[in-house]
XYZ file of C-alpha atoms in Angstrom:
776
model
C 7.950 -3.030 45.882
C 4.521 -3.815 44.385
C 1.477 -1.615 44.026
C -1.888 -2.105 42.506
C -2.258 -1.111 38.885
C -3.780 2.375 38.649
C -2.863 3.541 42.139
C 0.756 4.704 41.908
C 0.464 7.867 39.906
C -2.033 9.101 42.476
C 0.075 8.154 45.504
C 3.572 8.947 44.258
C 4.356 12.255 42.640
C 8.148 11.893 42.682
C 8.884 10.372 39.269
C 12.621 10.234 39.978
C 11.931 8.213 43.112
C 9.845 5.743 41.086
C 12.628 5.483 38.501
C 15.309 4.762 41.122
C 13.236 2.185 43.013
C 11.985 -0.851 41.127
C 8.247 -0.682 41.631
C 6.195 -3.382 39.916
C 2.584 -3.441 38.863
C 0.238 -5.819 40.649
C -2.800 -6.963 38.703
C -4.709 -10.261 38.695
C -4.041 -10.717 34.944
C -0.378 -9.651 35.010
C 2.455 -11.807 36.293
C 4.119 -10.573 39.472
C 7.406 -8.647 39.315
C 7.385 -8.461 35.552
C 6.202 -4.971 34.579
C 7.879 -2.040 36.232
C 5.624 0.869 37.002
C 6.023 4.000 34.896
C 3.721 6.866 35.704
C 3.193 8.029 32.158
C 2.263 4.522 31.005
C -0.184 4.218 33.878
C -1.789 7.590 33.132
C -2.097 6.787 29.394
C -3.562 3.352 30.074
C -6.178 4.844 32.415
C -7.486 7.033 29.649
C -7.206 4.354 26.965
C -9.282 1.950 29.089
C -12.162 4.456 29.127
C -12.235 5.676 25.502
C -10.915 4.856 22.086
C -7.450 6.417 22.017
C -4.456 7.076 19.845
C -1.183 6.821 21.807
C 1.757 8.788 20.396
C 4.935 8.207 22.341
C 8.653 7.915 21.342
C 10.125 4.611 20.228
C 11.351 2.422 23.053
C 9.000 3.966 25.619
C 6.803 0.919 25.982
C 3.786 1.150 23.675
C 3.342 -2.612 24.081
C 3.243 -2.272 27.855
C 0.445 0.267 27.579
C -1.414 -2.215 25.377
C -0.852 -4.931 27.986
C -2.301 -2.718 30.753
C -5.429 -2.070 28.656
C -5.741 -5.743 27.691
C -5.361 -6.892 31.309
C -8.268 -4.705 32.414
C -10.376 -5.851 29.485
C -9.721 -9.483 30.384
C -11.046 -8.839 33.895
C -14.136 -6.949 32.746
C -15.523 -9.233 30.025
C -15.139 -12.491 28.123
C -14.990 -10.762 24.743
C -12.206 -11.321 22.289
C -9.226 -8.955 21.832
C -7.695 -8.403 18.406
C -4.098 -7.183 18.322
C -2.994 -6.100 14.834
C 0.581 -5.469 13.734
C 1.861 -4.848 10.193
C 4.551 -7.532 9.832
C 4.911 -11.192 10.732
C 8.026 -10.715 12.914
C 6.165 -8.050 14.886
C 3.122 -10.296 15.298
C 5.348 -13.033 16.680
C 7.142 -10.559 18.961
C 3.882 -9.219 20.353
C 2.440 -12.670 20.946
C 5.581 -13.703 22.825
C 5.448 -10.529 24.938
C 1.796 -11.137 25.879
C 2.553 -14.720 26.885
C 5.478 -13.549 28.961
C 3.537 -11.000 31.034
C -0.144 -12.021 31.158
C -1.039 -14.288 34.062
C -4.553 -15.320 33.028
C -5.389 -18.470 31.093
C -6.654 -16.617 28.041
C -5.640 -18.430 24.905
C -3.348 -16.332 22.693
C -3.340 -17.353 19.056
C -1.211 -16.035 16.163
C -2.681 -15.473 12.713
C -0.438 -15.153 9.669
C -0.808 -16.193 6.081
C 1.088 -19.383 6.852
C -1.779 -20.607 9.002
C -4.454 -22.299 6.842
C -7.907 -20.646 6.642
C -9.551 -23.744 8.140
C -7.220 -23.692 11.114
C -7.732 -19.971 11.588
C -11.497 -20.514 11.811
C -11.051 -23.025 14.627
C -8.501 -20.782 16.406
C -10.744 -17.778 16.127
C -13.526 -19.635 17.899
C -11.261 -20.858 20.742
C -8.874 -17.907 21.046
C -9.378 -15.014 23.471
C -6.540 -12.873 22.205
C -5.772 -12.967 18.463
C -2.512 -11.417 17.313
C -2.462 -11.050 13.553
C -1.273 -9.195 10.515
C -4.109 -7.002 9.165
C -4.071 -8.598 5.716
C -5.056 -11.974 7.154
C -7.947 -10.521 9.109
C -9.068 -8.526 6.075
C -9.116 -11.684 3.888
C -10.987 -13.641 6.570
C -13.574 -10.833 6.919
C -14.084 -10.662 3.156
C -14.536 -14.441 2.999
C -16.875 -14.246 6.044
C -14.815 -16.786 7.946
C -14.826 -14.582 11.014
C -16.904 -11.811 12.550
C -15.849 -8.822 14.692
C -19.169 -8.769 16.503
C -17.725 -10.413 19.606
C -14.460 -8.379 19.672
C -14.369 -6.032 22.650
C -11.029 -4.370 21.862
C -9.021 -3.844 18.675
C -5.398 -2.679 18.967
C -3.698 -1.161 15.924
C 0.102 -1.221 16.228
C 1.900 1.347 14.003
C -1.470 3.068 13.650
C -0.039 5.717 11.314
C -0.633 3.171 8.527
C -4.401 3.618 8.824
C -4.699 5.759 5.699
C -5.620 5.099 2.060
C -6.343 1.489 1.183
C -4.277 -0.119 3.953
C -5.996 -3.107 5.605
C -6.414 -1.207 8.911
C -8.959 1.094 7.236
C -11.059 -1.796 5.966
C -10.978 -3.640 9.320
C -12.009 -0.489 11.220
C -14.879 0.098 8.815
C -16.005 -3.495 9.142
C -15.772 -3.278 12.945
C -18.134 -0.296 12.813
C -20.570 -2.186 10.653
C -20.592 -5.301 12.787
C -20.631 -3.902 16.311
C -22.441 -1.062 18.054
C -20.096 -0.533 21.034
C -16.468 -0.470 19.999
C -13.172 0.065 21.794
C -10.012 0.961 19.850
C -6.395 1.545 20.828
C -4.012 2.899 18.218
C -0.285 3.159 18.886
C 2.501 4.929 16.985
C 5.759 6.779 17.498
C 5.519 8.672 14.199
C 2.016 9.730 13.087
C 3.323 12.002 10.293
C 4.210 15.620 9.778
C 0.827 16.851 8.576
C -2.001 17.487 11.054
C -4.556 16.439 8.477
C -2.954 13.020 8.244
C -3.021 12.544 12.002
C -6.718 13.432 11.997
C -7.312 11.121 9.029
C -5.926 8.262 11.094
C -8.219 9.230 13.977
C -11.214 9.392 11.635
C -10.538 6.015 10.087
C -10.014 4.280 13.465
C -12.815 6.174 15.238
C -10.380 7.688 17.728
C -12.010 10.027 20.220
C -8.979 10.780 22.393
C -5.293 11.310 21.789
C -2.485 10.820 24.340
C 0.838 12.428 23.365
C 4.145 12.212 25.166
C 7.563 13.483 24.096
C 11.016 12.721 25.502
C 10.979 16.119 27.091
C 7.911 15.483 29.267
C 8.731 15.274 32.986
C 7.111 11.868 33.482
C 8.973 10.433 30.438
C 12.423 12.030 30.774
C 13.757 9.641 33.475
C 13.278 6.653 31.186
C 14.883 8.178 28.137
C 18.380 6.925 27.322
C 20.933 9.133 25.706
C 21.107 8.888 21.938
C 24.080 10.399 20.084
C 23.364 11.277 16.466
C 26.158 12.160 14.096
C 26.321 12.417 10.356
C 29.418 11.471 8.441
C 30.144 13.210 5.168
C 31.438 11.066 2.328
C 33.217 12.457 -0.764
C 32.520 10.943 -4.137
C 35.615 9.394 -5.823
C 36.943 11.352 -8.764
C 36.828 8.252 -10.974
C 33.021 8.344 -10.726
C 32.940 11.713 -12.455
C 33.187 10.500 -16.062
C 30.267 8.141 -15.748
C 28.200 10.770 -13.958
C 28.978 13.381 -16.649
C 27.948 10.993 -19.408
C 24.683 10.081 -17.685
C 23.961 13.759 -17.000
C 24.673 14.542 -20.655
C 22.153 11.919 -21.706
C 19.676 13.251 -19.181
C 20.139 16.865 -20.293
C 19.201 15.962 -23.899
C 15.919 14.516 -22.683
C 15.227 17.346 -20.251
C 15.677 19.827 -23.072
C 13.073 17.927 -25.111
C 10.627 17.957 -22.176
C 11.181 21.693 -21.757
C 10.422 22.258 -25.471
C 7.183 20.311 -25.005
C 6.376 22.742 -22.106
C 5.855 19.953 -19.588
C 8.935 20.686 -17.482
C 8.703 23.793 -15.330
C 12.299 24.813 -14.604
C 14.667 27.626 -15.481
C 17.681 25.357 -15.778
C 17.760 21.654 -16.679
C 20.801 21.241 -14.426
C 18.646 21.919 -11.381
C 15.859 19.396 -12.121
C 14.970 16.982 -9.332
C 12.851 13.816 -9.110
C 9.767 15.689 -7.982
C 9.834 17.920 -11.087
C 10.183 14.863 -13.344
C 7.158 13.220 -11.720
C 5.217 16.500 -12.108
C 6.106 16.421 -15.812
C 4.737 12.857 -16.042
C 1.468 14.072 -14.455
C 1.148 16.931 -16.957
C 1.705 14.615 -19.922
C -0.881 12.122 -18.707
C -3.386 14.916 -18.062
C -2.893 16.279 -21.588
C -3.302 12.805 -23.130
C -6.486 12.158 -21.209
C -7.970 15.548 -22.054
C -7.646 15.223 -25.823
C -9.449 12.335 -27.615
C -7.016 12.842 -30.561
C -3.805 13.894 -28.841
C -0.808 15.326 -30.617
C 1.638 12.460 -31.395
C 4.368 14.567 -29.824
C 2.767 13.902 -26.433
C 3.548 10.199 -26.829
C 7.134 11.080 -27.525
C 7.119 13.319 -24.482
C 5.837 10.431 -22.360
C 8.621 8.113 -23.555
C 11.196 10.862 -23.072
C 10.009 11.501 -19.498
C 10.225 7.776 -18.753
C 13.791 7.688 -20.050
C 14.696 10.806 -18.026
C 13.451 9.338 -14.719
C 15.441 6.150 -15.407
C 18.579 8.175 -16.012
C 17.964 10.280 -12.907
C 17.621 7.125 -10.815
C 20.795 5.674 -12.281
C 22.732 8.839 -11.424
C 21.355 8.728 -7.860
C 22.371 5.071 -7.488
C 25.987 5.761 -8.364
C 26.070 8.839 -6.113
C 24.503 7.225 -3.043
C 24.850 3.454 -3.393
C 27.814 2.487 -5.532
C 29.212 1.074 -8.755
C 27.726 -2.423 -8.479
C 24.297 -1.059 -7.694
C 24.347 0.972 -10.923
C 25.712 -2.018 -12.900
C 22.870 -4.224 -11.631
C 20.315 -1.551 -12.491
C 21.641 -1.086 -16.040
C 21.785 -4.849 -16.530
C 18.097 -5.046 -15.642
C 17.332 -2.165 -17.972
C 19.176 -3.985 -20.764
C 17.091 -7.108 -20.084
C 13.917 -4.999 -20.288
C 15.032 -3.406 -23.563
C 15.655 -6.823 -25.129
C 12.446 -8.383 -23.806
C 9.348 -8.624 -25.904
C 7.141 -5.687 -24.965
C 9.974 -3.812 -23.258
C 9.455 -0.083 -22.865
C 10.535 2.317 -25.616
C 12.376 4.276 -22.975
C 14.676 1.365 -22.110
C 15.258 0.593 -25.766
C 16.144 4.173 -26.517
C 18.596 4.296 -23.614
C 20.218 1.033 -24.521
C 20.880 2.299 -28.053
C 22.058 5.764 -27.001
C 25.822 6.050 -27.730
C 26.308 8.324 -24.682
C 24.642 5.798 -22.353
C 26.598 2.908 -23.934
C 29.797 4.871 -23.411
C 28.820 5.384 -19.747
C 28.225 1.610 -19.370
C 31.645 0.906 -20.871
C 33.299 3.470 -18.589
C 31.514 1.980 -15.586
C 33.145 -1.414 -16.280
C 36.585 0.246 -15.944
C 35.945 1.438 -12.372
C 37.513 -1.092 -10.005
C 36.799 0.710 -6.739
C 33.479 0.891 -4.889
C 31.550 3.621 -3.177
C 33.502 4.947 -0.162
C 30.419 4.352 1.984
C 31.367 0.676 2.048
C 34.746 1.560 3.520
C 33.063 3.897 6.005
C 30.643 1.165 7.164
C 33.577 -1.223 7.527
C 35.546 1.198 9.668
C 32.534 2.126 11.816
C 31.742 -1.552 12.531
C 35.410 -2.427 13.231
C 35.809 0.517 15.610
C 32.585 -0.248 17.506
C 33.345 -3.958 17.997
C 36.964 -3.244 18.890
C 35.880 -0.939 21.714
C 32.932 -3.084 22.782
C 33.031 -6.702 21.651
C 29.480 -7.213 22.952
C 27.994 -4.526 20.747
C 25.036 -5.198 18.479
C 24.846 -3.113 15.328
C 22.080 -2.573 12.772
C 23.000 -1.206 9.334
C 19.981 0.079 7.443
C 20.078 0.119 3.638
C 17.305 1.255 1.291
C 18.073 -1.309 -1.421
C 18.497 -5.086 -1.193
C 21.448 -4.940 -3.584
C 23.287 -2.678 -1.153
C 22.508 -4.898 1.811
C 24.213 -7.759 -0.001
C 27.280 -5.669 -0.819
C 27.592 -4.526 2.785
C 27.172 -8.121 3.998
C 29.860 -9.397 1.623
C 32.262 -6.632 2.746
C 31.764 -7.308 6.460
C 31.876 -11.060 6.201
C 35.657 -11.094 5.795
C 36.303 -9.089 8.989
C 37.424 -10.917 12.106
C 35.003 -10.852 15.080
C 32.263 -9.544 12.785
C 29.322 -11.892 12.222
C 26.937 -10.133 9.803
C 23.585 -11.312 8.551
C 21.081 -9.878 6.066
C 17.486 -9.236 7.102
C 15.071 -8.534 4.268
C 11.364 -8.946 3.542
C 9.517 -12.026 2.365
C 8.599 -10.783 -1.138
C 10.841 -11.943 -3.948
C 12.558 -9.257 -6.011
C 14.261 -10.544 -9.144
C 16.808 -13.209 -8.254
C 16.460 -12.310 -4.535
C 13.751 -14.636 -3.286
C 13.331 -12.948 0.056
C 13.140 -14.647 3.473
C 10.498 -16.906 4.943
C 8.945 -15.986 8.277
C 10.886 -18.826 9.967
C 14.162 -17.454 8.530
C 13.363 -13.959 9.786
C 12.467 -15.185 13.293
C 15.579 -17.369 13.463
C 17.855 -14.486 12.428
C 16.327 -12.107 14.936
C 16.646 -14.637 17.737
C 20.282 -15.416 16.895
C 20.985 -11.674 16.695
C 19.505 -11.159 20.127
C 21.450 -14.089 21.532
C 24.765 -12.992 20.009
C 25.110 -15.478 17.151
C 25.243 -12.453 14.844
C 26.462 -9.047 15.905
C 25.644 -7.026 12.774
C 22.187 -7.029 11.233
C 22.093 -5.531 7.715
C 18.461 -4.698 7.184
C 16.118 -3.120 4.707
C 12.870 -1.349 5.689
C 11.364 -4.558 7.106
C 13.341 -3.993 10.333
C 12.382 -0.337 10.728
C 9.106 -0.778 12.527
C 8.703 -2.013 16.062
C 11.333 -4.728 16.343
C 12.549 -4.755 19.936
C 16.242 -5.688 20.216
C 17.112 -3.961 23.529
C 20.878 -4.416 23.399
C 21.397 -2.687 20.018
C 23.774 0.151 20.751
C 24.623 1.394 17.225
C 22.444 2.072 14.207
C 24.025 3.059 10.880
C 22.075 4.679 8.036
C 23.823 3.747 4.787
C 21.798 6.615 3.325
C 19.314 9.169 4.716
C 15.646 8.649 3.943
C 13.371 11.608 3.196
C 10.476 10.201 5.289
C 10.353 11.507 8.841
C 8.421 8.379 9.866
C 11.080 6.003 8.548
C 13.862 8.117 10.038
C 12.252 7.995 13.505
C 11.587 4.278 13.202
C 15.175 3.558 12.146
C 16.634 5.606 14.989
C 14.269 3.940 17.425
C 16.058 0.559 17.083
C 18.719 1.841 19.520
C 18.757 3.611 22.937
C 15.884 1.428 24.151
C 17.382 -0.048 27.312
C 20.780 1.661 27.261
C 22.479 4.676 25.615
C 22.784 4.356 21.851
C 24.362 5.955 18.870
C 23.193 6.705 15.331
C 25.528 7.416 12.401
C 24.123 8.699 9.121
C 26.302 8.452 6.006
C 25.777 11.381 3.630
C 27.514 11.744 0.261
C 28.361 15.388 -0.281
C 26.720 17.158 -3.192
C 24.202 14.402 -3.860
C 20.500 13.716 -3.084
C 21.660 12.319 0.256
C 21.920 15.872 1.512
C 18.430 16.802 0.361
C 16.896 13.663 1.864
C 18.616 14.310 5.200
C 17.402 17.873 5.503
C 13.922 16.947 4.237
C 13.478 14.406 6.981
C 14.774 16.867 9.591
C 12.298 19.500 8.410
C 9.391 17.073 8.360
C 10.252 15.804 11.818
C 10.337 19.331 13.221
C 6.992 19.968 11.549
C 5.546 16.798 13.090
C 6.706 17.804 16.563
C 5.161 21.233 16.085
C 1.860 19.810 14.862
C 1.723 17.420 17.802
C 2.294 20.260 20.243
C -0.502 22.270 18.587
C -2.774 19.243 18.801
C -1.875 18.537 22.422
C -2.520 22.150 23.378
C -5.899 22.028 21.664
C -6.739 18.818 23.462
C -5.897 20.314 26.824
C -8.068 23.329 26.131
C -10.893 21.189 24.684
C -11.316 23.742 21.909
C -13.693 23.348 18.979
C -10.753 22.551 16.648
C -10.530 19.139 18.222
C -14.114 18.138 17.376
C -12.987 15.771 14.650
C -10.796 14.000 17.201
C -13.113 13.982 20.217
C -16.418 13.179 18.569
C -17.405 9.604 17.964
C -17.302 9.643 14.189
C -20.506 8.536 12.562
C -20.750 7.364 8.939
C -21.160 10.147 6.452
C -24.785 11.104 5.676
C -23.961 10.431 2.038
C -22.727 6.935 2.797
C -25.096 4.196 1.820
C -26.479 2.129 4.682
C -26.646 -1.615 4.876
C -30.393 -1.708 4.273
C -29.761 -0.109 0.891
C -28.007 -3.292 -0.125
C -30.752 -5.721 0.845
C -30.923 -6.782 -2.760
C -27.491 -8.319 -2.417
C -28.023 -10.220 0.809
C -28.156 -13.615 -0.876
C -25.821 -12.748 -3.727
C -22.689 -14.852 -4.059
C -19.612 -14.238 -6.193
C -16.738 -16.696 -6.595
C -13.408 -14.871 -6.761
C -10.032 -16.204 -7.849
C -7.575 -16.270 -4.961
C -5.165 -14.065 -6.867
C -7.645 -11.248 -6.552
C -7.411 -11.367 -2.715
C -5.335 -8.131 -2.661
C -7.783 -6.317 -4.894
C -9.828 -3.540 -3.372
C -12.768 -4.862 -5.449
C -13.103 -7.638 -2.852
C -13.338 -5.067 -0.055
C -16.132 -3.190 -1.767
C -18.031 -6.410 -2.473
C -17.734 -7.439 1.170
C -19.078 -4.000 2.236
C -22.096 -4.552 -0.008
C -22.973 -7.783 1.818
C -22.083 -9.962 -1.146
C -20.902 -13.399 -0.129
C -17.384 -13.622 -1.477
C -15.971 -17.143 -1.872
C -12.306 -17.498 -2.795
C -11.395 -20.309 -5.141
C -8.539 -21.171 -7.419
C -10.084 -20.503 -10.811
C -8.551 -21.948 -13.956
C -10.275 -19.316 -16.124
C -11.299 -15.782 -15.256
C -11.262 -13.764 -12.058
C -14.938 -13.702 -11.036
C -17.803 -16.137 -11.506
C -21.230 -14.448 -11.280
C -23.487 -17.298 -12.371
C -23.430 -20.583 -14.262
C -23.022 -18.728 -17.514
C -21.117 -15.525 -16.682
C -17.369 -15.491 -16.042
C -15.447 -12.206 -15.802
C -11.843 -11.435 -16.517
C -10.808 -8.213 -14.721
C -7.748 -6.315 -15.854
C -6.429 -2.995 -14.786
C -5.269 -0.767 -17.661
C -1.644 -1.738 -16.890
C -2.539 -5.453 -16.805
C -4.425 -5.198 -20.105
C -1.544 -3.486 -21.869
C 1.016 -5.897 -20.444
C -1.037 -8.924 -21.491
C -1.290 -7.420 -24.974
C 2.501 -6.994 -25.128
C 3.204 -10.453 -23.676
C 0.886 -12.126 -26.188
C -1.199 -13.649 -23.418
C -4.332 -11.587 -23.892
C -5.984 -13.543 -26.704
C -5.186 -16.933 -25.141
C -6.983 -15.769 -22.003
C -9.913 -14.503 -24.039
C -10.190 -17.812 -25.912
C -10.171 -19.738 -22.631
C -12.824 -17.396 -21.197
C -14.999 -17.756 -24.243
C -14.672 -21.543 -24.155
C -15.548 -21.784 -20.472
C -18.605 -19.488 -20.249
C -21.481 -18.809 -22.597
C -21.627 -15.142 -21.452
C -18.028 -14.080 -20.834
C -17.135 -10.478 -19.934
C -13.901 -8.487 -19.875
C -13.616 -5.530 -17.513
C -10.819 -3.041 -18.091
C -10.428 -0.897 -14.980
C -8.711 2.469 -14.804
C -8.068 5.510 -16.902
C -5.380 6.495 -19.400
C -5.375 3.339 -21.535
C -4.200 5.437 -24.519
C -1.514 7.240 -22.537
C 0.424 4.415 -20.945
C 3.222 2.198 -22.230
C 3.494 4.188 -25.454
C 1.442 1.652 -27.385
C -0.229 3.009 -30.506
C -3.898 3.878 -30.382
C -4.541 1.626 -33.386
C -3.038 -1.408 -31.630
C -5.241 -0.888 -28.600
C -8.420 -0.301 -30.617
C -7.592 -3.250 -32.825
C -7.173 -5.627 -29.871
C -10.451 -4.508 -28.363
C -12.236 -4.875 -31.678
C -10.941 -8.405 -32.001
C -12.070 -9.340 -28.465
C -15.573 -7.974 -29.141
C -16.058 -9.156 -32.740
C -13.879 -12.269 -33.127
C -14.307 -13.692 -29.624
C -17.787 -12.334 -28.884
C -16.694 -10.961 -25.484
C -18.143 -7.590 -24.410
C -15.497 -5.177 -23.065
C -16.671 -3.059 -20.120
C -14.583 -0.154 -18.915
C -14.741 1.138 -15.322
C -12.829 4.029 -13.763
C -12.253 2.587 -10.280
C -12.358 -0.611 -8.231
C -15.516 0.716 -6.600
C -17.257 0.920 -9.976
C -16.056 -2.559 -10.829
C -17.499 -3.939 -7.590
C -20.834 -2.194 -8.172
C -21.033 -3.568 -11.697
C -20.221 -7.121 -10.583
C -22.772 -6.929 -7.769
C -25.594 -5.728 -10.038
C -24.958 -8.430 -12.662
C -24.596 -11.212 -10.047
C -27.857 -10.126 -8.360
C -29.717 -10.030 -11.680
C -28.449 -13.471 -12.652
C -28.990 -15.187 -9.309
C -32.309 -13.634 -8.304
C -34.009 -12.852 -11.552
C -32.421 -15.278 -13.980
C -32.196 -18.204 -11.501
C -28.623 -18.955 -12.522
C -26.647 -20.620 -9.709
C -22.952 -19.876 -9.246
C -20.852 -22.804 -10.396
C -17.183 -23.174 -11.225
C -17.677 -24.737 -14.635
C -19.792 -22.401 -16.711
C -22.628 -23.526 -18.928
C -21.971 -23.329 -22.618
C -24.411 -23.040 -25.425
C -24.823 -26.136 -27.586
C -21.476 -27.130 -29.131
C -20.882 -29.170 -32.233
C -19.514 -32.685 -31.901
C -16.024 -31.516 -32.903
C -16.142 -28.733 -30.310
C -17.200 -31.164 -27.617
C -14.326 -33.498 -28.508
C -11.751 -30.725 -28.460
C -13.271 -29.397 -25.216
C -12.729 -32.809 -23.537
C -9.158 -33.248 -24.781
C -8.158 -29.666 -23.898
C -9.026 -30.600 -20.294
C -6.053 -33.020 -20.185
C -2.883 -31.789 -18.364
C -0.688 -29.430 -20.431
C -2.856 -29.842 -23.522
C -3.486 -26.642 -25.445
C -6.006 -26.177 -28.269
C -3.235 -26.944 -30.791
C -2.147 -30.145 -29.021
C -5.773 -31.243 -28.678
C -6.206 -30.882 -32.483
C -3.029 -32.934 -33.056
C -4.041 -35.679 -30.600
C -7.516 -36.043 -32.181
C -6.075 -36.061 -35.690
C -3.457 -38.674 -34.783
C -5.696 -41.107 -32.864
C -8.970 -40.449 -34.657
C -11.298 -40.941 -31.656
C -11.155 -40.179 -27.936
C -11.640 -43.894 -27.227
C -8.416 -44.754 -29.069
C -6.672 -41.829 -27.373
C -7.618 -43.085 -23.914
C -6.156 -46.538 -24.726
C -2.840 -45.161 -25.969
C 0.462 -46.072 -24.254
C 2.965 -43.434 -23.160
C 5.170 -44.336 -26.120
C 2.252 -43.907 -28.502
C 1.378 -40.558 -27.019
C 4.961 -39.384 -27.528
C 4.555 -39.963 -31.283
C 2.411 -36.783 -31.418
C 4.388 -33.598 -32.122
C 4.684 -31.511 -28.986
C 3.998 -34.387 -26.555
C 7.102 -35.215 -24.517
C 7.680 -37.890 -21.932
C 6.460 -35.758 -18.989
C 3.231 -34.689 -20.690
C 2.633 -38.234 -21.930
C 3.097 -39.599 -18.417
C 0.636 -37.027 -16.959
C -2.026 -37.826 -19.614
C -1.498 -41.591 -19.149
C -1.942 -41.212 -15.374
C -5.240 -39.374 -15.827
C -6.619 -42.260 -17.871
C -5.253 -45.089 -15.705
C -5.293 -44.068 -12.059
C -8.294 -44.847 -9.917
C -10.431 -41.885 -8.789
C -9.904 -41.063 -5.169
C -13.031 -39.746 -3.446
C -12.185 -36.653 -1.415
């Protein structure tokens, strides 16, 4: 049976009748007999078509279908573009496939990810009608002014609860407001958060004027909700773990006692300290160090002690909730850090503590693993024995654990496990490419794999309808992540969730914390929904079309920067400095810079470092090399150190920090500018760039202009431009060959006669001198 989109909820009041009879939506832009009618989706879509809306409905209830209904109507009404944003590449691919499967019109649907070149994205943006993208790609393209949102009639934010803080959604929404007068927004989420203020913050950032909320208990939703059984399985810690735990607790207690003596730890008993209290202690120490220009040296000891304490606490938690091998890997990494140049004092103190060393030795004697691995094995075996067609997702918080679970399940008959992790590399784990992720998901859907062992990358939005069991290797304290994990099952059929909880460990606290937050979220949503129904004044922040703050600077206040251009190194693309520069109408051009992070004119190059970067570069010994290169490339180099607490981090002595800054200023002639925030940094860069380009008539070029150099400096400058040639090697090459002319005529064998020049370097230098220049 087919009815016109938008008519059924008015003509049919019997929701159960609609559920029993397959009624499909008919719409000129939707394929026939593809989307079944659901009254609540129809009602929500009606409102979302008329006003910018946030849709809050349970997982598996068809948020994407609601988006399709709004998109279909928008396609009929105008020729404007539609931007569909989703936080991960697998979700982007999934949404694009869904749109192609259900939309009947000839609108071109294009997919934007970081793997598509910027040049190709520009062409696709011009030709595409519906753009499905990760927000980071759109953010970068907006900053680089490759695209404009002025012709976008609808922006859809999937997993809209992310629109807080510095997430890319916030920047895109702000840019949309700047570039277009009439805007239409659709935000979608199953888990907006447990705090009403956060929900309203999302609404404020996305300019939401209307909220549609449904729960599984609502009459128009209940028929489509599949049963979900949730059970938690208690796990007892093995007795042979106790000695290692006691030793680590003993080492921790010593450090907690020190923190208590320094009056930075607020607790009656050190045995009851939790992670939150340790982080609060860190905050107190940093505040005290910042407040006193000549702080008590004991505060530095307290900072190092707190760092060691949090490391020990994490190690204890790993053994309690993850297992022996997880702790071994963690302690191995800590040992590597302690031995590394510039490693933290905390790691060094722990790796020389006899109690910790005894714990490491005792850990090596434990031959068994955490009983959670046995529990997962039995759960999977039981499920597949009773239903060979089952699909199971096992969620783990740590990648190490996902590997252990995979290795354990691999040896079971009829079990075909596969890991599913994110793309970022972590240590020796290089992560997965987008193609690998998509291949694994497709094979899991088709039955090639029947157990997916996933980290958080699989929590949001992935639609695998036939998944009938989800296992939590450990509870997570976030109500949002808990809801998202659970939502991977009971989507098209009844499902089951099993949560493994180790008794007497943080597992119990995390489980009850997420339960409490989820109850709070439900209560806040009900309060908000009641307020919306009554149209009371308390919903003004939600209903009103939010205008920019009166204190916010307007575009015309930045007219001085309209023609200002700043070249930015591509590695700064994730920096919020770039966002602020783009907001100030500065033309930001991303390049791969050999020296520095920002080029403001032909003579000014800027190296930007956060406080952490500065200190790490100092420890690594890279700082002065970078400063020398900056000085050699630009006649007016600048160093910006951004952030606060430079004297309170990394436990580096005040004299060492002041000494390094003095050397940069006096020996290298580079001014050091300090800023508190990325916003201040952007303002400073803009002012200097404008002054240079509009008052000093200094164009922006990649190779900076230098003041007059001596003949020797010019010769070294030329030779240092050869591949892999440092200042030292340049000096050796010039000393050996005498002149650059002789150097350019040297054979590879002759080049290898110079100390430090091997066959590979010699071959690269020889190629530079001999190969014909290819015009690009």
